[in-house]
Amino acid sequence: MLETLIGLLAGVLAALFVSSRPKVALSLWLAVFAFIPFWQGITSPAYLPPSSLAGLIVIAACFRGSKWKPNGYDYLAIFIAVLAAMTALGGVGRPGDVTNVVTQWFVSFVVGRLLAKRCGLKFTYSAIAIVLSVGAVGAAIEYFTGFNPYYLWDADNSQYAAWGHSQERGGVVRSEWAFGHSIALGCTMAMTVPIAWYSEISVRLKLLCITLLSVGAIVSFSRSAMVTLVIAVAICIILGKGVGSGPRVALSLVAIVGAWFFAPRVSEFFRQGAESNAVSAGYRQELNSLIEYMNPIGLADGYREPAPGVYSFHGYESIDSTYIFVGVSFGWIASLVLLAGSALLWIRVLSRRGSPADVAVAVVLPALFTVALITQFGSYIWFVIGVAGSAYEVGLSRSFRRTAVTRLSYPVDKKP
């Protein structure tokens, strides 16, 4: 009881402090997201991870007086949240899935949508790049030393049991940092590369951030993260406008040196873990068989709970695909809406009309066919989608032009 009261008091004090300081609020949320492990949340009445708790504090503190015009990004987030709630009310959804969508995905979306406007996109992109780069340093230290301090920060809940331990494959302990899973870490770092590239920080700091983020993605030894990283770097070099040839050549050199340094390690990792990698890839391919059992709304046919806390769809307990997970959990309508939104986003990026946040989301979308939105990774994707919604509203989505970031900023930048 005492701990609860202290937590509530701390939350109220934090809300009061950041209510007139949106940049502090954004920095607070990013710090909690990147440096507090997923399992350090509250378990009653539903599980709320640290990023959701910080998100609720930030929204309560900064929502008053904030205005925005709804656009497609808002409609997508609201649709998914409402549909998830409908499955719960109709008795055709798992309460835990609904809580995850509403308190993690949707809350994070609102945080990104709200604070990107209140802070201005220039500060938002720079803050994301710098905070996540610091997190990447921790991931690199974990890889080279073999020590993760977060495993010592235990908690008496199922989340710690699921995520609070190391992952080893091919004789390599894969970095996880505070994310509880190597895939969550790697994909988060890789999708942040475009945000760092198109931020307003200096070129030297920009290249440093991208180097650190790339190392953070690689030491996760996640195939999905590495593919995302390759796409992200290619997009930055090939499609981006407004960035001089000098920085683009420098980025190319960084990519070449990084590939030269890590290629032997990555190659050895996949050689040693060839059997387990093949099993993992085969399992993900088998998940496609669940598509035929999806219903328009609600849980797919063949859902079972063989034991308390154990769930399966036709014997598959781990659904390692975001699109399939959404389909078997909430219905194929929700999955199709996400696929359509993904296609439209890639059209915007390839036609050079997307914002840096659009690019960040687009580069990780292919990975979502083989990756679920686990731990903080799901919250981060929806947070960046919220930032993309604000960028679209203020007109930054017209191009990647660096000058647009300076020219178009939210008025609250000048007066919080």
Tab-separated table of N, CA and C in Angstrom, residues 173-302:
chain	number	residue	atom	x	y	z
A	173	VAL	N	25.733	-14.558	-27.077
A	173	VAL	CA	24.680	-13.968	-26.266
A	173	VAL	C	24.252	-12.670	-26.943
A	174	ARG	N	23.026	-12.630	-27.392
A	174	ARG	CA	22.531	-11.493	-28.171
A	174	ARG	C	22.144	-10.339	-27.248
A	175	SER	N	22.537	-9.136	-27.611
A	175	SER	CA	22.231	-7.966	-26.783
A	175	SER	C	20.733	-7.703	-26.749
A	176	GLU	N	20.278	-7.318	-25.566
A	176	GLU	CA	18.872	-6.961	-25.370
A	176	GLU	C	18.710	-5.609	-24.689
A	177	TRP	N	19.730	-5.200	-23.925
A	177	TRP	CA	19.703	-3.979	-23.139
A	177	TRP	C	18.444	-3.966	-22.268
A	178	ALA	N	17.653	-2.880	-22.269
A	178	ALA	CA	16.469	-2.800	-21.409
A	178	ALA	C	15.219	-3.312	-22.098
A	179	PHE	N	15.375	-3.886	-23.306
A	179	PHE	CA	14.214	-4.216	-24.120
A	179	PHE	C	13.704	-5.637	-23.910
A	180	GLY	N	14.457	-6.466	-23.187
A	180	GLY	CA	13.968	-7.788	-22.864
A	180	GLY	C	14.026	-8.790	-23.997
A	181	HIS	N	14.345	-8.358	-25.193
A	181	HIS	CA	14.453	-9.267	-26.329
A	181	HIS	C	15.330	-8.617	-27.392
A	182	SER	N	16.164	-9.431	-28.017
A	182	SER	CA	17.108	-8.910	-29.003
A	182	SER	C	16.401	-8.328	-30.223
A	183	ILE	N	15.293	-8.931	-30.646
A	183	ILE	CA	14.577	-8.427	-31.819
A	183	ILE	C	13.995	-7.048	-31.529
A	184	ALA	N	13.424	-6.887	-30.337
A	184	ALA	CA	12.862	-5.587	-29.963
A	184	ALA	C	13.943	-4.510	-29.954
A	185	LEU	N	15.100	-4.841	-29.386
A	185	LEU	CA	16.219	-3.897	-29.374
A	185	LEU	C	16.677	-3.576	-30.794
A	186	GLY	N	16.984	-4.615	-31.576
A	186	GLY	CA	17.564	-4.408	-32.895
A	186	GLY	C	16.666	-3.633	-33.837
A	187	CYS	N	15.391	-3.986	-33.879
A	187	CYS	CA	14.469	-3.292	-34.794
A	187	CYS	C	14.245	-1.846	-34.365
A	188	THR	N	14.209	-1.606	-33.055
A	188	THR	CA	14.062	-0.232	-32.569
A	188	THR	C	15.247	0.623	-33.001
A	189	MET	N	16.454	0.107	-32.822
A	189	MET	CA	17.647	0.866	-33.197
A	189	MET	C	17.700	1.095	-34.707
A	190	ALA	N	17.402	0.054	-35.480
A	190	ALA	CA	17.492	0.166	-36.936
A	190	ALA	C	16.495	1.176	-37.492
A	191	MET	N	15.276	1.195	-36.976
A	191	MET	CA	14.276	2.109	-37.527
A	191	MET	C	14.503	3.559	-37.093
A	192	THR	N	15.393	3.757	-36.121
A	192	THR	CA	15.705	5.119	-35.676
A	192	THR	C	16.733	5.787	-36.582
A	193	VAL	N	17.431	5.008	-37.403
A	193	VAL	CA	18.475	5.558	-38.275
A	193	VAL	C	17.956	6.699	-39.163
A	194	PRO	N	16.814	6.551	-39.864
A	194	PRO	CA	16.338	7.672	-40.692
A	194	PRO	C	16.006	8.921	-39.884
A	195	ILE	N	15.514	8.739	-38.674
A	195	ILE	CA	15.202	9.903	-37.835
A	195	ILE	C	16.489	10.652	-37.497
A	196	ALA	N	17.530	9.917	-37.156
A	196	ALA	CA	18.816	10.565	-36.879
A	196	ALA	C	19.360	11.251	-38.121
A	197	TRP	N	19.218	10.596	-39.284
A	197	TRP	CA	19.765	11.127	-40.535
A	197	TRP	C	19.117	12.440	-40.935
A	198	TYR	N	17.818	12.563	-40.745
A	198	TYR	CA	17.110	13.777	-41.153
A	198	TYR	C	16.849	14.736	-40.001
A	199	SER	N	17.505	14.518	-38.857
A	199	SER	CA	17.369	15.433	-37.735
A	199	SER	C	18.220	16.678	-37.984
A	200	GLU	N	18.095	17.638	-37.079
A	200	GLU	CA	18.809	18.907	-37.237
A	200	GLU	C	20.110	18.970	-36.441
A	201	ILE	N	20.582	17.841	-35.961
A	201	ILE	CA	21.869	17.837	-35.261
A	201	ILE	C	22.999	17.990	-36.277
A	202	SER	N	24.199	18.281	-35.799
A	202	SER	CA	25.324	18.494	-36.694
A	202	SER	C	25.638	17.211	-37.467
A	203	VAL	N	26.327	17.368	-38.585
A	203	VAL	CA	26.643	16.212	-39.427
A	203	VAL	C	27.505	15.211	-38.667
A	204	ARG	N	28.483	15.679	-37.921
A	204	ARG	CA	29.353	14.773	-37.176
A	204	ARG	C	28.560	13.991	-36.134
A	205	LEU	N	27.712	14.695	-35.392
A	205	LEU	CA	26.898	14.024	-34.384
A	205	LEU	C	25.904	13.076	-35.057
A	206	LYS	N	25.406	13.490	-36.199
A	206	LYS	CA	24.472	12.651	-36.953
A	206	LYS	C	25.128	11.333	-37.348
A	207	LEU	N	26.337	11.398	-37.885
A	207	LEU	CA	27.053	10.184	-38.287
A	207	LEU	C	27.402	9.322	-37.072
A	208	LEU	N	27.737	9.972	-35.958
A	208	LEU	CA	28.028	9.231	-34.739
A	208	LEU	C	26.786	8.477	-34.268
A	209	CYS	N	25.638	9.172	-34.253
A	209	CYS	CA	24.385	8.541	-33.828
A	209	CYS	C	24.046	7.352	-34.721
A	210	ILE	N	24.187	7.531	-36.035
A	210	ILE	CA	23.862	6.450	-36.962
A	210	ILE	C	24.806	5.269	-36.756
A	211	THR	N	26.080	5.550	-36.506
A	211	THR	CA	27.032	4.475	-36.238
A	211	THR	C	26.628	3.694	-34.993
A	212	LEU	N	26.293	4.413	-33.931
A	212	LEU	CA	25.906	3.754	-32.686
A	212	LEU	C	24.609	2.966	-32.855
A	213	LEU	N	23.638	3.564	-33.515
A	213	LEU	CA	22.367	2.877	-33.739
A	213	LEU	C	22.566	1.613	-34.572
A	214	SER	N	23.440	1.700	-35.567
A	214	SER	CA	23.725	0.529	-36.409
A	214	SER	C	24.388	-0.579	-35.609
A	215	VAL	N	25.339	-0.194	-34.760
A	215	VAL	CA	25.984	-1.195	-33.902
A	215	VAL	C	24.950	-1.824	-32.966
A	216	GLY	N	24.059	-0.994	-32.412
A	216	GLY	CA	23.011	-1.513	-31.542
A	216	GLY	C	22.116	-2.512	-32.237
A	217	ALA	N	21.832	-2.254	-33.504
A	217	ALA	CA	21.002	-3.187	-34.277
A	217	ALA	C	21.763	-4.475	-34.579
A	218	ILE	N	23.035	-4.356	-34.941
A	218	ILE	CA	23.809	-5.534	-35.350
A	218	ILE	C	24.073	-6.474	-34.177
A	219	VAL	N	24.412	-5.920	-33.001
A	219	VAL	CA	24.755	-6.793	-31.878
A	219	VAL	C	23.537	-7.497	-31.294
A	220	SER	N	22.355	-7.166	-31.786
A	220	SER	CA	21.173	-7.951	-31.418
A	220	SER	C	21.157	-9.281	-32.162
A	221	PHE	N	21.921	-9.357	-33.268
A	221	PHE	CA	21.999	-10.538	-34.119
A	221	PHE	C	20.598	-11.008	-34.536
A	222	SER	N	19.749	-10.035	-34.779
A	222	SER	CA	18.407	-10.310	-35.283
A	222	SER	C	18.400	-10.126	-36.787
A	223	ARG	N	17.965	-11.146	-37.520
A	223	ARG	CA	17.889	-11.020	-38.973
A	223	ARG	C	16.946	-9.907	-39.378
A	224	SER	N	15.828	-9.795	-38.674
A	224	SER	CA	14.854	-8.751	-38.992
A	224	SER	C	15.457	-7.365	-38.790
A	225	ALA	N	16.222	-7.199	-37.705
A	225	ALA	CA	16.848	-5.911	-37.435
A	225	ALA	C	17.891	-5.572	-38.484
A	226	MET	N	18.656	-6.574	-38.921
A	226	MET	CA	19.700	-6.315	-39.918
A	226	MET	C	19.094	-5.952	-41.264
A	227	VAL	N	18.017	-6.621	-41.634
A	227	VAL	CA	17.332	-6.266	-42.885
A	227	VAL	C	16.778	-4.853	-42.794
A	228	THR	N	16.186	-4.526	-41.642
A	228	THR	CA	15.660	-3.175	-41.437
A	228	THR	C	16.768	-2.141	-41.534
A	229	LEU	N	17.932	-2.447	-40.967
A	229	LEU	CA	19.065	-1.529	-41.002
A	229	LEU	C	19.542	-1.301	-42.431
A	230	VAL	N	19.648	-2.362	-43.212
A	230	VAL	CA	20.092	-2.228	-44.606
A	230	VAL	C	19.117	-1.353	-45.389
A	231	ILE	N	17.826	-1.585	-45.208
A	231	ILE	CA	16.820	-0.776	-45.901
A	231	ILE	C	16.923	0.680	-45.470
A	232	ALA	N	17.089	0.903	-44.164
A	232	ALA	CA	17.146	2.266	-43.635
A	232	ALA	C	18.332	3.032	-44.211
A	233	VAL	N	19.512	2.412	-44.203
A	233	VAL	CA	20.711	3.083	-44.721
A	233	VAL	C	20.568	3.338	-46.224
A	234	ALA	N	20.019	2.382	-46.948
A	234	ALA	CA	19.834	2.545	-48.389
A	234	ALA	C	18.878	3.698	-48.693
A	235	ILE	N	17.798	3.779	-47.933
A	235	ILE	CA	16.838	4.870	-48.127
A	235	ILE	C	17.508	6.213	-47.869
A	236	CYS	N	18.285	6.299	-46.803
A	236	CYS	CA	18.950	7.559	-46.457
A	236	CYS	C	19.918	7.995	-47.554
A	237	ILE	N	20.639	7.046	-48.133
A	237	ILE	CA	21.643	7.391	-49.144
A	237	ILE	C	21.022	7.665	-50.506
A	238	ILE	N	20.029	6.867	-50.875
A	238	ILE	CA	19.507	6.918	-52.245
A	238	ILE	C	18.360	7.896	-52.413
A	239	LEU	N	17.389	7.862	-51.512
A	239	LEU	CA	16.158	8.619	-51.740
A	239	LEU	C	16.141	10.000	-51.109
A	240	GLY	N	16.956	10.225	-50.100
A	240	GLY	CA	16.860	11.478	-49.369
A	240	GLY	C	17.272	12.701	-50.161
A	241	LYS	N	16.522	13.778	-49.961
A	241	LYS	CA	16.868	15.078	-50.534
A	241	LYS	C	17.300	16.013	-49.423
A	242	GLY	N	17.989	17.053	-49.781
A	242	GLY	CA	18.340	18.079	-48.820
A	242	GLY	C	19.570	17.764	-47.993
A	243	VAL	N	20.172	16.607	-48.201
A	243	VAL	CA	21.402	16.256	-47.503
A	243	VAL	C	22.520	16.236	-48.533
A	244	GLY	N	23.574	16.981	-48.283
A	244	GLY	CA	24.644	17.132	-49.253
A	244	GLY	C	25.333	15.825	-49.596
A	245	SER	N	26.083	15.861	-50.697
A	245	SER	CA	26.781	14.659	-51.150
A	245	SER	C	27.860	14.236	-50.167
A	246	GLY	N	28.469	15.205	-49.487
A	246	GLY	CA	29.519	14.894	-48.515
A	246	GLY	C	29.031	13.969	-47.412
A	247	PRO	N	27.954	14.351	-46.700
A	247	PRO	CA	27.429	13.456	-45.660
A	247	PRO	C	26.977	12.103	-46.195
A	248	ARG	N	26.453	12.093	-47.399
A	248	ARG	CA	25.984	10.821	-47.957
A	248	ARG	C	27.170	9.915	-48.286
A	249	VAL	N	28.255	10.485	-48.772
A	249	VAL	CA	29.470	9.694	-48.999
A	249	VAL	C	30.010	9.192	-47.664
A	250	ALA	N	29.993	10.070	-46.661
A	250	ALA	CA	30.479	9.680	-45.337
A	250	ALA	C	29.643	8.530	-44.769
A	251	LEU	N	28.323	8.603	-44.947
A	251	LEU	CA	27.453	7.532	-44.475
A	251	LEU	C	27.757	6.231	-45.212
A	252	SER	N	28.027	6.325	-46.495
A	252	SER	CA	28.381	5.134	-47.279
A	252	SER	C	29.664	4.507	-46.746
A	253	LEU	N	30.649	5.340	-46.415
A	253	LEU	CA	31.903	4.827	-45.870
A	253	LEU	C	31.695	4.169	-44.506
A	254	VAL	N	30.860	4.796	-43.678
A	254	VAL	CA	30.541	4.210	-42.375
A	254	VAL	C	29.910	2.832	-42.561
A	255	ALA	N	28.987	2.736	-43.525
A	255	ALA	CA	28.324	1.454	-43.794
A	255	ALA	C	29.322	0.399	-44.254
A	256	ILE	N	30.261	0.798	-45.109
A	256	ILE	CA	31.256	-0.152	-45.627
A	256	ILE	C	32.178	-0.633	-44.513
A	257	VAL	N	32.670	0.300	-43.689
A	257	VAL	CA	33.565	-0.073	-42.580
A	257	VAL	C	32.822	-0.962	-41.577
A	258	GLY	N	31.570	-0.597	-41.279
A	258	GLY	CA	30.780	-1.399	-40.341
A	258	GLY	C	30.549	-2.805	-40.864
A	259	ALA	N	30.241	-2.905	-42.160
A	259	ALA	CA	30.034	-4.233	-42.754
A	259	ALA	C	31.319	-5.052	-42.704
A	260	TRP	N	32.455	-4.394	-42.984
A	260	TRP	CA	33.748	-5.097	-42.941
A	260	TRP	C	34.055	-5.614	-41.534
A	261	PHE	N	33.767	-4.814	-40.525
A	261	PHE	CA	34.094	-5.196	-39.150
A	261	PHE	C	33.175	-6.298	-38.631
A	262	PHE	N	31.872	-6.179	-38.895
A	262	PHE	CA	30.924	-7.115	-38.301
A	262	PHE	C	30.612	-8.326	-39.177
A	263	ALA	N	30.944	-8.279	-40.463
A	263	ALA	CA	30.594	-9.390	-41.361
A	263	ALA	C	31.115	-10.740	-40.859
A	264	PRO	N	32.374	-10.860	-40.448
A	264	PRO	CA	32.845	-12.165	-39.962
A	264	PRO	C	32.080	-12.651	-38.730
A	265	ARG	N	31.764	-11.735	-37.821
A	265	ARG	CA	31.044	-12.109	-36.606
A	265	ARG	C	29.623	-12.557	-36.925
A	266	VAL	N	28.961	-11.815	-37.794
A	266	VAL	CA	27.593	-12.171	-38.173
A	266	VAL	C	27.574	-13.488	-38.935
A	267	SER	N	28.532	-13.640	-39.840
A	267	SER	CA	28.609	-14.877	-40.621
A	267	SER	C	28.831	-16.086	-39.722
A	268	GLU	N	29.726	-15.952	-38.745
A	268	GLU	CA	29.986	-17.045	-37.819
A	268	GLU	C	28.758	-17.345	-36.958
A	269	PHE	N	28.052	-16.297	-36.559
A	269	PHE	CA	26.834	-16.475	-35.759
A	269	PHE	C	25.809	-17.302	-36.521
A	270	PHE	N	25.577	-16.950	-37.771
A	270	PHE	CA	24.578	-17.680	-38.549
A	270	PHE	C	25.063	-19.086	-38.909
A	271	ARG	N	26.377	-19.249	-39.034
A	271	ARG	CA	26.894	-20.589	-39.325
A	271	ARG	C	26.711	-21.505	-38.115
A	272	GLN	N	27.047	-20.981	-36.929
A	272	GLN	CA	26.914	-21.778	-35.717
A	272	GLN	C	25.456	-22.070	-35.378
A	273	GLY	N	24.607	-21.114	-35.660
A	273	GLY	CA	23.189	-21.297	-35.322
A	273	GLY	C	22.328	-21.648	-36.513
A	274	ALA	N	22.920	-22.268	-37.528
A	274	ALA	CA	22.189	-22.556	-38.764
A	274	ALA	C	20.949	-23.409	-38.504
A	275	GLU	N	21.094	-24.409	-37.660
A	275	GLU	CA	19.966	-25.317	-37.416
A	275	GLU	C	18.812	-24.599	-36.722
A	276	SER	N	19.134	-23.865	-35.639
A	276	SER	CA	18.072	-23.157	-34.913
A	276	SER	C	17.481	-22.033	-35.760
A	277	ASN	N	18.314	-21.373	-36.584
A	277	ASN	CA	17.798	-20.341	-37.476
A	277	ASN	C	16.823	-20.928	-38.494
A	278	ALA	N	17.153	-22.115	-39.005
A	278	ALA	CA	16.276	-22.767	-39.970
A	278	ALA	C	14.948	-23.156	-39.325
A	279	VAL	N	15.024	-23.663	-38.094
A	279	VAL	CA	13.795	-24.022	-37.380
A	279	VAL	C	12.938	-22.790	-37.141
A	280	SER	N	13.592	-21.693	-36.741
A	280	SER	CA	12.868	-20.448	-36.495
A	280	SER	C	12.197	-19.931	-37.762
A	281	ALA	N	12.920	-19.954	-38.875
A	281	ALA	CA	12.358	-19.488	-40.142
A	281	ALA	C	11.204	-20.377	-40.587
A	282	GLY	N	11.352	-21.693	-40.407
A	282	GLY	CA	10.284	-22.613	-40.782
A	282	GLY	C	9.031	-22.402	-39.956
A	283	TYR	N	9.221	-22.147	-38.682
A	283	TYR	CA	8.076	-21.897	-37.792
A	283	TYR	C	7.307	-20.657	-38.234
A	284	ARG	N	8.035	-19.598	-38.565
A	284	ARG	CA	7.370	-18.372	-39.000
A	284	ARG	C	6.586	-18.594	-40.299
A	285	GLN	N	7.131	-19.404	-41.184
A	285	GLN	CA	6.435	-19.697	-42.423
A	285	GLN	C	5.165	-20.513	-42.160
A	286	GLU	N	5.223	-21.420	-41.210
A	286	GLU	CA	4.058	-22.233	-40.873
A	286	GLU	C	2.912	-21.392	-40.322
A	287	LEU	N	3.242	-20.258	-39.709
A	287	LEU	CA	2.196	-19.411	-39.133
A	287	LEU	C	1.206	-18.916	-40.179
A	288	ASN	N	1.626	-18.893	-41.440
A	288	ASN	CA	0.712	-18.458	-42.496
A	288	ASN	C	-0.518	-19.361	-42.598
A	289	SER	N	-0.417	-20.590	-42.089
A	289	SER	CA	-1.559	-21.503	-42.136
A	289	SER	C	-2.719	-21.020	-41.267
A	290	LEU	N	-2.440	-20.097	-40.352
A	290	LEU	CA	-3.494	-19.580	-39.473
A	290	LEU	C	-4.418	-18.600	-40.179
A	291	ILE	N	-4.023	-18.128	-41.340
A	291	ILE	CA	-4.832	-17.126	-42.035
A	291	ILE	C	-6.225	-17.659	-42.337
A	292	GLU	N	-6.321	-18.914	-42.733
A	292	GLU	CA	-7.625	-19.476	-43.110
A	292	GLU	C	-8.577	-19.600	-41.918
A	293	TYR	N	-8.047	-19.527	-40.705
A	293	TYR	CA	-8.900	-19.654	-39.526
A	293	TYR	C	-9.331	-18.304	-38.955
A	294	MET	N	-8.872	-17.213	-39.561
A	294	MET	CA	-9.227	-15.890	-39.051
A	294	MET	C	-10.702	-15.576	-39.296
A	295	ASN	N	-11.284	-14.866	-38.346
A	295	ASN	CA	-12.655	-14.362	-38.475
A	295	ASN	C	-12.614	-12.873	-38.804
A	296	PRO	N	-13.715	-12.308	-39.315
A	296	PRO	CA	-13.717	-10.867	-39.611
A	296	PRO	C	-13.368	-10.019	-38.391
A	297	ILE	N	-13.943	-10.384	-37.243
A	297	ILE	CA	-13.682	-9.665	-35.999
A	297	ILE	C	-13.519	-10.696	-34.879
A	298	GLY	N	-12.521	-10.509	-34.058
A	298	GLY	CA	-12.344	-11.365	-32.896
A	298	GLY	C	-11.339	-12.474	-33.105
A	299	LEU	N	-11.242	-13.332	-32.092
A	299	LEU	CA	-10.274	-14.418	-32.101
A	299	LEU	C	-10.503	-15.385	-33.249
A	300	ALA	N	-9.419	-15.928	-33.771
A	300	ALA	CA	-9.505	-16.902	-34.847
A	300	ALA	C	-10.042	-18.230	-34.319
A	301	ASP	N	-10.580	-19.040	-35.202
A	301	ASP	CA	-11.014	-20.377	-34.828
A	301	ASP	C	-9.802	-21.201	-34.395
A	302	GLY	N	-10.038	-22.128	-33.486
A	302	GLY	CA	-8.957	-22.977	-33.018
A	302	GLY	C	-8.189	-22.401	-31.850
